[in-house]
GROMACS .gro file of C-alpha atoms in nm:
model
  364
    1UNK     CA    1  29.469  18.373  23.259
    2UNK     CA    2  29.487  18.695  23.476
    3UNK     CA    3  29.409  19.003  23.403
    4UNK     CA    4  29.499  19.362  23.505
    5UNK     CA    5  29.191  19.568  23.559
    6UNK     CA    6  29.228  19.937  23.649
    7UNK     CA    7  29.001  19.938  24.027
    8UNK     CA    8  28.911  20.307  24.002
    9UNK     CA    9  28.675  20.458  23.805
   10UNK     CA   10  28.455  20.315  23.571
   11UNK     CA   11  28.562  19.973  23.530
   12UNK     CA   12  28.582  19.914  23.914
   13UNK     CA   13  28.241  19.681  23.882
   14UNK     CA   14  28.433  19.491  23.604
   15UNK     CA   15  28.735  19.462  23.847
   16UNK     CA   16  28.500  19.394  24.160
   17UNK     CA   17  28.315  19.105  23.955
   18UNK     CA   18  28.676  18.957  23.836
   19UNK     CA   19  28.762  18.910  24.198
   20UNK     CA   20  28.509  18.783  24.348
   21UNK     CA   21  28.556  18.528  24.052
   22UNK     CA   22  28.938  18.479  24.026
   23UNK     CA   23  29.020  18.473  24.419
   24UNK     CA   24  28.738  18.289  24.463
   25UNK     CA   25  28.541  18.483  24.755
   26UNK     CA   26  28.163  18.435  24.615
   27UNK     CA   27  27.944  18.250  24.343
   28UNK     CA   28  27.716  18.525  24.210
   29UNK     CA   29  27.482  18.589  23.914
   30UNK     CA   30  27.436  18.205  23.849
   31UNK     CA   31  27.216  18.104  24.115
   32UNK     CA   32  26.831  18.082  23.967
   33UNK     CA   33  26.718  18.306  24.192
   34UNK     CA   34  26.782  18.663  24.115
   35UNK     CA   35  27.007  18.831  24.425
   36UNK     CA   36  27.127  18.516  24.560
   37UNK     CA   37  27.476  18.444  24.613
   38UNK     CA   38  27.732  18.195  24.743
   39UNK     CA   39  28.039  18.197  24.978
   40UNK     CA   40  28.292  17.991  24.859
   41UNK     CA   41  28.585  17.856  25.072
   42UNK     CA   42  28.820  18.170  25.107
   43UNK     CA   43  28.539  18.431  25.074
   44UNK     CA   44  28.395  18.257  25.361
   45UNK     CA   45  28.731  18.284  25.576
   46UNK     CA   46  28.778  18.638  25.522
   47UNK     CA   47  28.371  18.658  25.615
   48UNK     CA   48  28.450  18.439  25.994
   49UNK     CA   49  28.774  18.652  26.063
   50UNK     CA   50  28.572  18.990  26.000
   51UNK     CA   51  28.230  18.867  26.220
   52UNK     CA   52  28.442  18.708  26.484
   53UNK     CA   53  28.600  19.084  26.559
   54UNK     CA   54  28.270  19.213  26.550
   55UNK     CA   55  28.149  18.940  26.800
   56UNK     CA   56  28.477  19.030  27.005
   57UNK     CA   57  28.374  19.435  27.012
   58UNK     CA   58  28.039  19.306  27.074
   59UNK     CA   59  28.086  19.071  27.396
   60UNK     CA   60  28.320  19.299  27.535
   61UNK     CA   61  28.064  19.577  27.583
   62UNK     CA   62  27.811  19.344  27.741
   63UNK     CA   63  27.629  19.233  27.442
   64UNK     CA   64  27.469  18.874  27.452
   65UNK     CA   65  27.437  18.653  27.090
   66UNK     CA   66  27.055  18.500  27.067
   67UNK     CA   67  26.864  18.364  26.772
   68UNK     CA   68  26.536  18.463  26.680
   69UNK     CA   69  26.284  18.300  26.436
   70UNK     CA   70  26.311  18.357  26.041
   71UNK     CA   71  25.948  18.365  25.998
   72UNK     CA   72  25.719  18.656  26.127
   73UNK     CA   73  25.336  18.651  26.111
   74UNK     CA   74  25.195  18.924  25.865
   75UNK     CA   75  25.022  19.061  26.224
   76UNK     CA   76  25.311  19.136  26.436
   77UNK     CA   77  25.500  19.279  26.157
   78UNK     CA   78  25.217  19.489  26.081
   79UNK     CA   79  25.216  19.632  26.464
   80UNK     CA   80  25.471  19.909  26.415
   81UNK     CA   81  25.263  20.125  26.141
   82UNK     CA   82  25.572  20.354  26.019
   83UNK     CA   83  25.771  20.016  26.051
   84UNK     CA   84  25.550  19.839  25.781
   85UNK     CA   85  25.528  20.149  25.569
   86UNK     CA   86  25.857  20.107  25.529
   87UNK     CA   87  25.912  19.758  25.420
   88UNK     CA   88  25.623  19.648  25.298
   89UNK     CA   89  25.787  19.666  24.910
   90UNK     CA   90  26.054  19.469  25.036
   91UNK     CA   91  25.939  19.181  25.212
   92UNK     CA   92  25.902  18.854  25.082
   93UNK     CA   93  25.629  18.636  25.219
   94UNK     CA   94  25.517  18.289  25.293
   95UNK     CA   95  25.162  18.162  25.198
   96UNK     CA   96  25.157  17.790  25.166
   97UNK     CA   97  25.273  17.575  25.377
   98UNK     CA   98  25.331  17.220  25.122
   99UNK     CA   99  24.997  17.233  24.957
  100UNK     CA  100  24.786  17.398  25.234
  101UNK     CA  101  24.723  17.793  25.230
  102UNK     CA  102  24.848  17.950  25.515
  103UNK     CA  103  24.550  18.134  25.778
  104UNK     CA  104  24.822  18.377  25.852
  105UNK     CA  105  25.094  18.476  25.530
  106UNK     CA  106  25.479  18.479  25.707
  107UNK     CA  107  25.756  18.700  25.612
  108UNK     CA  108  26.148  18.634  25.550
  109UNK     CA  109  26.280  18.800  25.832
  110UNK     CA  110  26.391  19.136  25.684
  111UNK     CA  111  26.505  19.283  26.006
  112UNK     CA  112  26.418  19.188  26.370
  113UNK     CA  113  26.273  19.467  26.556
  114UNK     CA  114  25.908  19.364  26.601
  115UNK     CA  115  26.011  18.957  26.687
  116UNK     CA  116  26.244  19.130  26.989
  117UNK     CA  117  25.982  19.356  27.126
  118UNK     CA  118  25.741  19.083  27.113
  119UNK     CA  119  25.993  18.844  27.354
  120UNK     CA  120  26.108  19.145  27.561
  121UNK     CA  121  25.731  19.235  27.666
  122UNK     CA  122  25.778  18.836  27.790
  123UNK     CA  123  26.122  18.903  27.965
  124UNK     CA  124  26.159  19.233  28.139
  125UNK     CA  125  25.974  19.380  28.384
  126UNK     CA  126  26.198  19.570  28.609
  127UNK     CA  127  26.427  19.847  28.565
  128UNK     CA  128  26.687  19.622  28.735
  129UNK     CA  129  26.694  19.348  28.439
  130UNK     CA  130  26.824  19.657  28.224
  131UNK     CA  131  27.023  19.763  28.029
  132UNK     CA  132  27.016  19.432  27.816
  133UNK     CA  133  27.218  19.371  27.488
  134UNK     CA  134  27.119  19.153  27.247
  135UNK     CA  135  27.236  19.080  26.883
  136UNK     CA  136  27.257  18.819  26.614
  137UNK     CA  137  27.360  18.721  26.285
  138UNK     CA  138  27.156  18.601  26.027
  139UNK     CA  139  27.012  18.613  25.690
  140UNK     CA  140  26.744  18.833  25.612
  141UNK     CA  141  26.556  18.876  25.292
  142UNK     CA  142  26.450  19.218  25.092
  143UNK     CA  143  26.260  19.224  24.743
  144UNK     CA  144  26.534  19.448  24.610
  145UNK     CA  145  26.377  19.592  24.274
  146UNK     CA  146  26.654  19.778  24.159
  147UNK     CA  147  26.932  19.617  23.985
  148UNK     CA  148  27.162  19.344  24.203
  149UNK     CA  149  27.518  19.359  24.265
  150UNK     CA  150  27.720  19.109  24.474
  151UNK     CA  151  27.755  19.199  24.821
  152UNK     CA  152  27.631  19.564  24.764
  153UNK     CA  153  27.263  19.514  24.676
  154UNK     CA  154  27.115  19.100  24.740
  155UNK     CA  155  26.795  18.991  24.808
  156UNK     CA  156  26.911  18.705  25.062
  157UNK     CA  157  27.167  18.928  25.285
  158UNK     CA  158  27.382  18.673  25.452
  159UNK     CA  159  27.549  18.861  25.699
  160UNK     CA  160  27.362  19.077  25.878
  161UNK     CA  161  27.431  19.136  26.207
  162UNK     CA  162  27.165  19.307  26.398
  163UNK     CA  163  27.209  19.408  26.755
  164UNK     CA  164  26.906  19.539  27.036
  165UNK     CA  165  26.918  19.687  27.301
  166UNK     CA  166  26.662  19.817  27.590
  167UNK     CA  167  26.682  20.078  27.825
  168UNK     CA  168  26.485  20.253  28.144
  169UNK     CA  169  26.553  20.606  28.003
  170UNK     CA  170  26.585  20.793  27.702
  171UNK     CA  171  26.936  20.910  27.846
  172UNK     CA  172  26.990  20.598  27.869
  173UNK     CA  173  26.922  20.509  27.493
  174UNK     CA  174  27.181  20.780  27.399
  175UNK     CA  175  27.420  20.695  27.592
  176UNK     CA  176  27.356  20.345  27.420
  177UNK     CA  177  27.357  20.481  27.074
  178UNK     CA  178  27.672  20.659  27.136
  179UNK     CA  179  27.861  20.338  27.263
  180UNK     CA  180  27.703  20.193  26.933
  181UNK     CA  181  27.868  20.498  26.734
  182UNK     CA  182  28.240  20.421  26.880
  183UNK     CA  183  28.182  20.051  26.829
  184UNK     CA  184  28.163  20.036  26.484
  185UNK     CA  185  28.442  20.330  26.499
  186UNK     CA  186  28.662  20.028  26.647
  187UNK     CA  187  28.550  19.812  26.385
  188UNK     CA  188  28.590  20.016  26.057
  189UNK     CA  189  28.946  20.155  26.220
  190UNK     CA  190  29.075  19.774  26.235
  191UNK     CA  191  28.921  19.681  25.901
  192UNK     CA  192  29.113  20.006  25.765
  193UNK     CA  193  28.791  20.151  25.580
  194UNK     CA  194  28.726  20.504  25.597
  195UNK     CA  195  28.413  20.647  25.720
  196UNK     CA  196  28.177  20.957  25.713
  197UNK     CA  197  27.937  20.952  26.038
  198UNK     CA  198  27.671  21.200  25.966
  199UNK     CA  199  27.242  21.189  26.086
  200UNK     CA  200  27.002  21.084  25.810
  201UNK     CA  201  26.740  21.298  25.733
  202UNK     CA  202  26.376  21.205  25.828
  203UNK     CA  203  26.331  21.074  25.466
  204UNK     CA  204  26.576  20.844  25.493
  205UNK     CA  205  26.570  20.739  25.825
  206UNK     CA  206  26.525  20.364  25.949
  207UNK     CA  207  26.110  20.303  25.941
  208UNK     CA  208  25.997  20.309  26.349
  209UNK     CA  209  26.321  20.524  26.466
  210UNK     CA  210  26.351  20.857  26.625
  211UNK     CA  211  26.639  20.897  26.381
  212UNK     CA  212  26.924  20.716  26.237
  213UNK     CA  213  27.301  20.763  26.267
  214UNK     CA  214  27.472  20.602  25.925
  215UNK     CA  215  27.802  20.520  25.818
  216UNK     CA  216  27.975  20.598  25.440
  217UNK     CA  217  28.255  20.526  25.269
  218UNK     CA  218  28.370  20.598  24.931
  219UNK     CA  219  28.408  20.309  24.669
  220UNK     CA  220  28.680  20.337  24.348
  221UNK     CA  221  28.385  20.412  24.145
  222UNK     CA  222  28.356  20.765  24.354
  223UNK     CA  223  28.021  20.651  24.526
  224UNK     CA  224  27.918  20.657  24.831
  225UNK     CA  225  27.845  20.298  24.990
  226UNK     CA  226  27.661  20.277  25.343
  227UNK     CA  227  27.819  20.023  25.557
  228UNK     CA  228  27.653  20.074  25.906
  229UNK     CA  229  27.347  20.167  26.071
  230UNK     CA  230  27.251  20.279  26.422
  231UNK     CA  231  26.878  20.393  26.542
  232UNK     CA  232  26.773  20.557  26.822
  233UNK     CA  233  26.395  20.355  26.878
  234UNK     CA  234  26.248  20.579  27.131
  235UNK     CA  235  25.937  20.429  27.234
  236UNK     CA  236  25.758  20.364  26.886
  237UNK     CA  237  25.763  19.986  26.917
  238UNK     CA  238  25.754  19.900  27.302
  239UNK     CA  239  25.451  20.123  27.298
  240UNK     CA  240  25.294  19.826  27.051
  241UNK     CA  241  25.400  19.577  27.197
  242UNK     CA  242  25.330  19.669  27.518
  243UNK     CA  243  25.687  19.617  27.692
  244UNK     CA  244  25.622  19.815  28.054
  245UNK     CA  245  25.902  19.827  28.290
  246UNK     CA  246  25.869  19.953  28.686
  247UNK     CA  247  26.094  20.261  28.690
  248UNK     CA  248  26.330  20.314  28.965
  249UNK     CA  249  26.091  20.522  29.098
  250UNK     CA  250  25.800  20.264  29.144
  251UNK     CA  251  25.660  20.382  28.845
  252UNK     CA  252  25.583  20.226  28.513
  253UNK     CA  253  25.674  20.346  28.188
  254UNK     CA  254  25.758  20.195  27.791
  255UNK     CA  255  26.118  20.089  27.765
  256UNK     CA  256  26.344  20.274  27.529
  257UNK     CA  257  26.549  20.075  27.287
  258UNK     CA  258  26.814  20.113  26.982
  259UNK     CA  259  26.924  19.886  26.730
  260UNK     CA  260  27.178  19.865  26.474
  261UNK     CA  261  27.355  19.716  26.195
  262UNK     CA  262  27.615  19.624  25.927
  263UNK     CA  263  27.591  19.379  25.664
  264UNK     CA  264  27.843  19.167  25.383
  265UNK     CA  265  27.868  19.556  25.217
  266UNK     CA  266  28.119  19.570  25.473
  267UNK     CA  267  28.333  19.263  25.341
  268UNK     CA  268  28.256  19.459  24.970
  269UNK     CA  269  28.397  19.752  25.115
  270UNK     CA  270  28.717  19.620  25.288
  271UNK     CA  271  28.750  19.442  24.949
  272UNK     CA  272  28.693  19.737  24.733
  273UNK     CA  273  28.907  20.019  24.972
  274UNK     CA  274  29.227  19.795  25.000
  275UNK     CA  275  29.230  19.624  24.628
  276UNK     CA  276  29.464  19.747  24.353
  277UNK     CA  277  29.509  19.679  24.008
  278UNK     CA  278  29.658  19.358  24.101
  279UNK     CA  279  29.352  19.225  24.334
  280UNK     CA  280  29.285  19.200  24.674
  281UNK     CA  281  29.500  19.362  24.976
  282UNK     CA  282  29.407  19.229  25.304
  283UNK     CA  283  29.480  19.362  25.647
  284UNK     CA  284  29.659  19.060  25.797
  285UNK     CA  285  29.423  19.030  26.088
  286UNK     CA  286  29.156  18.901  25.822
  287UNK     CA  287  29.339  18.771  25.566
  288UNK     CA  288  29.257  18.404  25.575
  289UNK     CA  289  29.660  18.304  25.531
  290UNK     CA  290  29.889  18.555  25.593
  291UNK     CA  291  30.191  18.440  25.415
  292UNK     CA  292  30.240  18.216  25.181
  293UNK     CA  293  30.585  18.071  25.093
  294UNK     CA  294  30.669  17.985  24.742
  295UNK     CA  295  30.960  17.750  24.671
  296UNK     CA  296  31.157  17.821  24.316
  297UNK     CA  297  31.208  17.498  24.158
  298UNK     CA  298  31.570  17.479  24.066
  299UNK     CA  299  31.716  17.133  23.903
  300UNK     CA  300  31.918  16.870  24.150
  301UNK     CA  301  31.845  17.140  24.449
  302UNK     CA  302  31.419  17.063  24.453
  303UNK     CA  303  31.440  16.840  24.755
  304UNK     CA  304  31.689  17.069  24.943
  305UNK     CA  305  31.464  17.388  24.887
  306UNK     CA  306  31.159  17.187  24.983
  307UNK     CA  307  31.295  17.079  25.311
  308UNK     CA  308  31.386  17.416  25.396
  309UNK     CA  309  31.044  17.546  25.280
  310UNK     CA  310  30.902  17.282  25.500
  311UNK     CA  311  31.061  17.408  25.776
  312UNK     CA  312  30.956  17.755  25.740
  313UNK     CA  313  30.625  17.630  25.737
  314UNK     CA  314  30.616  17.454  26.065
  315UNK     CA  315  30.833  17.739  26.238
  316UNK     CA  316  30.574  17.967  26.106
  317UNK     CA  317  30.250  17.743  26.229
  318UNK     CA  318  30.390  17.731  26.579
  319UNK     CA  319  30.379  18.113  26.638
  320UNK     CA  320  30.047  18.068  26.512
  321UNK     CA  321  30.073  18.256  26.161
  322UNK     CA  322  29.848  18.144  25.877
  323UNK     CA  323  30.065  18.006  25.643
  324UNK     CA  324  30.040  17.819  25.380
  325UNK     CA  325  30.352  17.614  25.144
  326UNK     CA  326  30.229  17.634  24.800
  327UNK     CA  327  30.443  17.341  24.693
  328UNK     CA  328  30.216  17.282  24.381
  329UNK     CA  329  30.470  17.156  24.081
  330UNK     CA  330  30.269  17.199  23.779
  331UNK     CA  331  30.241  17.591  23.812
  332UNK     CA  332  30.561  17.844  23.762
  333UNK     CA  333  30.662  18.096  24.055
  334UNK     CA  334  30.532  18.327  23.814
  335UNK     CA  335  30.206  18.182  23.809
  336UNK     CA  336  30.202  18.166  24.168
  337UNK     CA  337  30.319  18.522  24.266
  338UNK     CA  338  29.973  18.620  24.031
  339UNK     CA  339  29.756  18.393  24.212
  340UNK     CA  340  29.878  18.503  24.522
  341UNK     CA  341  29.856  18.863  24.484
  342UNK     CA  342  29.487  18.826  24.360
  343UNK     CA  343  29.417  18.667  24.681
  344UNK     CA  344  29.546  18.964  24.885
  345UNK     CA  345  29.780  18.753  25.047
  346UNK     CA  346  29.994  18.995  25.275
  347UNK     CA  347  30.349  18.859  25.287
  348UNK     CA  348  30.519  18.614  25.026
  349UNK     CA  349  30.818  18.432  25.138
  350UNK     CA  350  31.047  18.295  24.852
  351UNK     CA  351  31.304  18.026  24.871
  352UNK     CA  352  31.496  17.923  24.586
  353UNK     CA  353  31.879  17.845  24.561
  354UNK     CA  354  32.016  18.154  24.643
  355UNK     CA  355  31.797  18.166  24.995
  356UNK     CA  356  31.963  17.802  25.048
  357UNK     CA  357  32.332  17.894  24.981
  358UNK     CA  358  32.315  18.186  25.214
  359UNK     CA  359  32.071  18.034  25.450
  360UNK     CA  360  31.831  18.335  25.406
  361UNK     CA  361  31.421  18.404  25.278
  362UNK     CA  362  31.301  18.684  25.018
  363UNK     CA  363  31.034  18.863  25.184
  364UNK     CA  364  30.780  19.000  24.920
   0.00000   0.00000   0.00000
């Protein structure tokens, strides 16, 4: 039933595929819609434990969660020129609305910058209501014409976090961008993926920023993957929008604002950098159970090793460890130390008669 696929090299999409499948983390490539996937049960786990520490990193450093609308008129995403430019290939867009055609076509969100200018031109009018921090996560939706790949390259990106933030001063906006910089530092050090931080060149730039800051990592295959995102804004969109601020000064000026990003390519990446042959290898502090303990069936001593196991368990629970007692009967240890190990599962605890008679545990 399992399979040992070598990660690196060229059959590391063959390996990252059987994953996703065999641990079962996400549903892709049978959905009728092209780029689509689903997050099933455990995939899902390892998705809240790795946005919750990005919500933690996030709060900490003043950062307030909103929600903004998933449908933008084809007008105010048109305002930024170099903004539209940019996405225009990419955007999906609304035009009935049940039989009735639309007076104005909507978009599928496929990032947030004009809907937060828009609000902020409503909000702030004083240099003392800044700096403000906002973010949320959402899905957002790209036409992605080149091939699909779970995680890596969807049309319907699930997790996309997307923080913005506004400022008096261009200093200001640096000094922001910078915080943003050792922020996701924090982040990629506790997921354990490595990074290269390096400045985009104009070309490739975010459409409507000064510049863009990006982060890489290497995946088995040897190529690069970019897992975060941060822009300097300047003034490019609260000049459209018109968001005016009285300087401390008495003046009045455009705010200055950043944004930035990740996405699920960084669940494919902490997937992809910790895997072996064997499957997944999870950094406890996302691994949806952190030990599992396997009981050995042995004849006339079942009920004994089950109590024990049991006990474990609870002992376990209380110091607030994710365990779980796979007490399943119709599968061998064998079978189980497999399933387990695909699953990334960080510590296996075995108990079988030997662990009874000496009152001991086999840590694996």
């Amino acid at each position: 039933m399992y399979e040992r696929i070598p990660k690196e090299g060229s059959s590391y999409s063959r390996w990252f595929d059987y994953v996703m499948e065999k641990a079962e983390l996400y549903d892709y490539g049978r959905y009728p819609v092209k780029g689509c996937g689903i997050w099933l049960p455990y995939g899902f786990k390892i998705r809240r434990f790795v946005l919750n520490y990005m919500r933690k990193l996030l709060d900490e450093t003043g950062h307030e969660e909103i929600l903004m609308p998933l449908l933008i008129p084809e007008d105010l995403l048109s305002k930024e020129k170099e903004h539209i430019e940019g996405f225009k290939g990419e955007v999906y867009w609304v035009t009935k609305g049940g039989e009735e055609d639309l007076d104005v076509k909507l978009a599928l969100r496929p990032t947030s910058e004009t809907v937060i200018s828009l609000y902020e031109s409503y909000w702030l009018k004083s240099y003392k209501q800044l700096p403000r921090k906002y973010y949320q996560i959402v899905n957002i939706f790209r036409y992605e014409t080149k091939a699909t790949k779970p995680m890596i390259r969807v049309r319907e990106v699930t997790t996309f976090k997307e923080a913005h933030t506004i400022h008096e001063t261009y200093e200001d906006a640096e000094k922001q961008v910078v915080e943003a910089i050792n922020i996701y530092r924090k982040f990629f050090d506790a997921l354990g993926i490595p990074y290269l931080i390096s400045k985009r060149p104009d070309w490739d730039k975010f459409a409507g920023a000064l510049y863009t800051i990006a982060f890489d990592t290497i995946m088995p295959d040897g190529r690069t993957l970019q897992i975060g995102t941060v822009h300097n804004l300047g003034q490019n969109f609260t000049k459209v929008f018109e968001v005016r601020i009285q300087l401390s000064d008495e003046s009045i000026d455009y705010a200055w604002q950043t944004s930035y990003g990740i996405s699920e390519r960084v669940i494919a990446a902490l997937i992809s950098v910790h895997g072996d042959d064997l499957g997944l290898i999870l950094p406890p502090e996302f691994a949806p159970i952190q030990v599992v303990i396997v009981p050995i069936p042995i004849k006339n001593m079942w009920d004994k090793i089950l109590e024990i196991s049991r006990n474990v368990y609870e002992s376990l629970k209380a110091h607030n460890i994710r365990v779980h007692l796979d007490d399943r009967e119709e599968y061998s240890p064998g079978y189980k130390f497999y399933d387990w190990e695909l699953r990334g599962v960080p510590l296996r605890i075995e108990i079988g008669s030997k662990e009874v008679n000496t009152g001991t545990v086999t840590l694996a």
